[in-house]
XYZ file of C-alpha atoms in Angstrom:
206
model
C 128.858 -177.518 -107.263
C 130.483 -176.189 -110.438
C 131.411 -172.957 -108.682
C 133.013 -174.937 -105.882
C 135.090 -176.942 -108.383
C 136.204 -173.742 -110.092
C 137.301 -172.275 -106.754
C 139.248 -175.449 -105.907
C 140.951 -175.426 -109.310
C 141.857 -171.752 -109.010
C 143.270 -172.309 -105.531
C 145.315 -175.269 -106.769
C 146.690 -173.269 -109.698
C 147.567 -170.408 -107.371
C 149.521 -172.730 -105.083
C 151.400 -174.212 -108.043
C 152.193 -170.767 -109.391
C 153.447 -169.528 -106.021
C 155.549 -172.646 -105.602
C 157.117 -172.211 -109.028
C 157.841 -168.556 -108.304
C 159.512 -169.449 -105.010
C 161.662 -172.046 -106.755
C 162.656 -169.532 -109.434
C 163.635 -166.972 -106.803
C 165.713 -169.578 -104.980
C 167.458 -170.530 -108.221
C 168.154 -166.866 -109.010
C 169.641 -166.290 -105.559
C 171.780 -169.405 -105.875
C 172.940 -168.343 -109.332
C 173.834 -164.858 -108.083
C 175.771 -166.310 -105.148
C 177.680 -168.640 -107.460
C 178.433 -165.766 -109.815
C 179.742 -163.617 -106.956
C 181.915 -166.436 -105.670
C 183.374 -167.061 -109.118
C 184.173 -163.350 -109.399
C 185.976 -163.452 -106.060
C 188.013 -166.534 -106.949
C 188.950 -165.207 -110.391
C 189.895 -161.727 -109.186
C 191.940 -162.827 -106.169
C 193.736 -165.465 -108.244
C 194.599 -162.839 -110.865
C 195.737 -160.442 -108.140
C 198.015 -163.105 -106.687
C 199.446 -163.982 -110.094
C 199.919 -160.348 -111.133
C 201.923 -159.458 -108.031
C 203.962 -162.654 -108.024
C 204.942 -162.340 -111.679
C 204.904 -158.527 -111.707
C 202.396 -158.683 -114.534
C 201.240 -155.091 -114.970
C 198.809 -155.945 -117.752
C 196.998 -158.511 -115.621
C 196.835 -156.140 -112.656
C 195.253 -153.454 -114.809
C 192.410 -155.805 -115.758
C 191.255 -156.101 -112.144
C 191.926 -152.531 -110.998
C 189.651 -149.520 -111.073
C 190.301 -147.859 -114.414
C 190.673 -144.411 -112.896
C 192.243 -144.253 -109.435
C 193.633 -146.457 -106.694
C 193.501 -144.981 -103.215
C 196.744 -145.465 -101.283
C 196.951 -145.353 -97.500
C 200.143 -145.683 -95.466
C 199.850 -145.146 -91.723
C 202.388 -145.705 -88.960
C 200.107 -147.367 -86.442
C 203.047 -148.711 -84.429
C 204.610 -145.264 -84.090
C 206.889 -143.038 -86.116
C 210.019 -143.023 -84.005
C 213.127 -142.311 -86.020
C 211.224 -140.447 -88.708
C 209.839 -143.367 -90.681
C 208.011 -140.974 -92.990
C 204.798 -139.038 -93.363
C 201.348 -140.629 -93.400
C 199.964 -141.154 -96.889
C 196.340 -140.788 -97.960
C 196.122 -140.158 -101.667
C 194.323 -141.235 -104.828
C 196.757 -142.174 -107.586
C 195.980 -142.776 -111.232
C 196.250 -146.453 -112.056
C 198.305 -145.407 -115.068
C 201.023 -144.053 -112.766
C 202.010 -147.497 -111.520
C 205.336 -148.692 -112.935
C 206.369 -152.065 -114.330
C 207.626 -153.143 -110.902
C 204.082 -152.612 -109.598
C 205.035 -149.636 -107.459
C 203.658 -146.118 -107.167
C 206.216 -143.336 -106.851
C 205.318 -140.984 -103.995
C 206.828 -137.498 -103.826
C 209.313 -137.158 -100.957
C 208.457 -140.649 -99.711
C 209.482 -144.221 -100.366
C 207.564 -145.855 -103.235
C 204.356 -147.746 -102.497
C 205.380 -151.248 -103.596
C 202.649 -153.830 -104.005
C 204.706 -157.069 -104.138
C 206.522 -156.171 -100.904
C 203.218 -155.385 -99.205
C 201.872 -158.904 -99.762
C 204.725 -161.279 -99.001
C 202.506 -164.373 -98.683
C 201.625 -164.413 -102.374
C 201.124 -166.511 -104.380
C 198.202 -168.109 -102.584
C 197.395 -171.755 -103.204
C 193.637 -171.269 -103.470
C 191.447 -168.175 -103.349
C 188.494 -170.397 -102.501
C 190.276 -171.799 -99.449
C 191.100 -168.408 -97.919
C 189.761 -168.089 -94.357
C 187.026 -165.452 -94.281
C 185.567 -163.131 -91.715
C 182.915 -160.446 -91.909
C 184.095 -156.907 -92.606
C 182.508 -154.532 -90.098
C 179.596 -152.547 -91.520
C 181.260 -149.206 -90.740
C 183.491 -149.759 -93.765
C 180.602 -148.946 -96.098
C 180.677 -145.255 -95.167
C 184.170 -144.652 -93.743
C 186.987 -143.176 -95.818
C 189.821 -145.607 -96.522
C 192.277 -143.722 -94.301
C 189.857 -144.286 -91.402
C 189.721 -148.041 -91.870
C 192.406 -148.958 -89.317
C 190.057 -149.476 -86.341
C 187.473 -151.123 -88.611
C 189.985 -153.663 -89.894
C 191.247 -154.330 -86.384
C 187.694 -154.891 -85.140
C 187.000 -157.265 -88.037
C 190.180 -159.282 -87.479
C 190.201 -159.428 -83.687
C 190.238 -163.037 -82.524
C 191.199 -164.468 -85.913
C 193.987 -167.062 -85.544
C 195.530 -165.855 -88.811
C 196.609 -162.530 -87.281
C 198.963 -164.298 -84.867
C 201.491 -165.079 -87.610
C 200.248 -162.831 -90.399
C 198.677 -165.571 -92.494
C 196.471 -164.632 -95.442
C 192.817 -163.963 -94.668
C 189.846 -162.313 -96.378
C 187.249 -159.883 -95.061
C 183.878 -159.867 -96.745
C 180.864 -157.537 -96.893
C 178.088 -156.771 -99.348
C 180.166 -153.873 -100.719
C 183.800 -154.911 -100.323
C 186.120 -157.900 -100.402
C 189.473 -157.415 -98.674
C 192.573 -159.569 -99.029
C 194.721 -159.140 -95.924
C 198.117 -160.144 -94.591
C 198.141 -158.693 -91.098
C 199.077 -159.158 -87.462
C 197.810 -157.724 -84.208
C 200.881 -157.179 -82.020
C 200.459 -155.691 -78.554
C 196.958 -154.629 -79.586
C 198.318 -152.785 -82.653
C 197.253 -153.815 -86.167
C 199.977 -153.900 -88.818
C 199.937 -155.332 -92.316
C 198.784 -154.951 -95.893
C 195.247 -154.826 -97.232
C 193.954 -154.912 -100.813
C 190.413 -153.556 -101.023
C 188.150 -154.703 -103.845
C 184.750 -153.139 -104.464
C 181.840 -155.242 -105.686
C 180.388 -153.923 -108.935
C 177.587 -156.055 -110.331
C 179.234 -159.439 -110.895
C 182.798 -158.111 -110.779
C 185.378 -157.034 -108.230
C 187.668 -154.066 -108.822
C 190.759 -153.111 -106.844
C 190.025 -149.652 -105.423
C 192.394 -149.186 -102.476
C 195.616 -150.418 -100.913
C 196.280 -149.946 -97.206
C 199.663 -150.333 -95.509
C 199.662 -150.195 -91.708
C 203.184 -150.099 -90.290
C-alpha cells in the first residue's frame, strides 16, 4: 500500500514538473518572439527616420559595422546605356552625409532616392510576406528571382507600396513593382543577429 502511494505521488510530481517545464518553454518562445518583433520595429523605424532626415549617425547604428553589399541590376533592360551592373561590398564608412555611396565610373548609389515611400507611418503595420528559403544561401546579386517569387501576387507590387519580406535569417524592407512580369524597385536587406537586425545589403532593380 505504501509503495503504491509513493508511486502515485512520484507520478503526480512528474506531471507537475513536466507541465511547469512546458509552460516555461512557451513563455521563453513568446518572449523571444516579442524581442524579435521589437527589434524589427525599432530597426525599421530608425531606418525610415535616418533616410528621411539624412541622419548618417542614426543609419550607422543599424548598419553592419564593416561592409554594405550594393547591387544594381537593370532587370528591365539596358537600352541607351543606362550603366553597368553593380555587385560590390562597400565600407560603411564610405557613405557620405547625403547617404550615398560614390561608385567609380557610375552614378552614386543614393539611399533616400531608392526608397521614395519613406517615412513609413508604422513599421508594425507593414504588410508582410515570407521570403523564399533560397535567400539563405544565394548571393545578394542573385536575389532578383527570389524576390520576385516572394512578392508575386502581393497587391502592394501593383503600385509599389511598402512591404516587408521575412525569414528566419533576413528581414527585407521593399518598395517594388512587378511590371510586365519584370521586378523593379529598392530593397533593404537586414540580417538577424541574436536579438538585433543589421543592414547588410541594398538592392536596386531598374
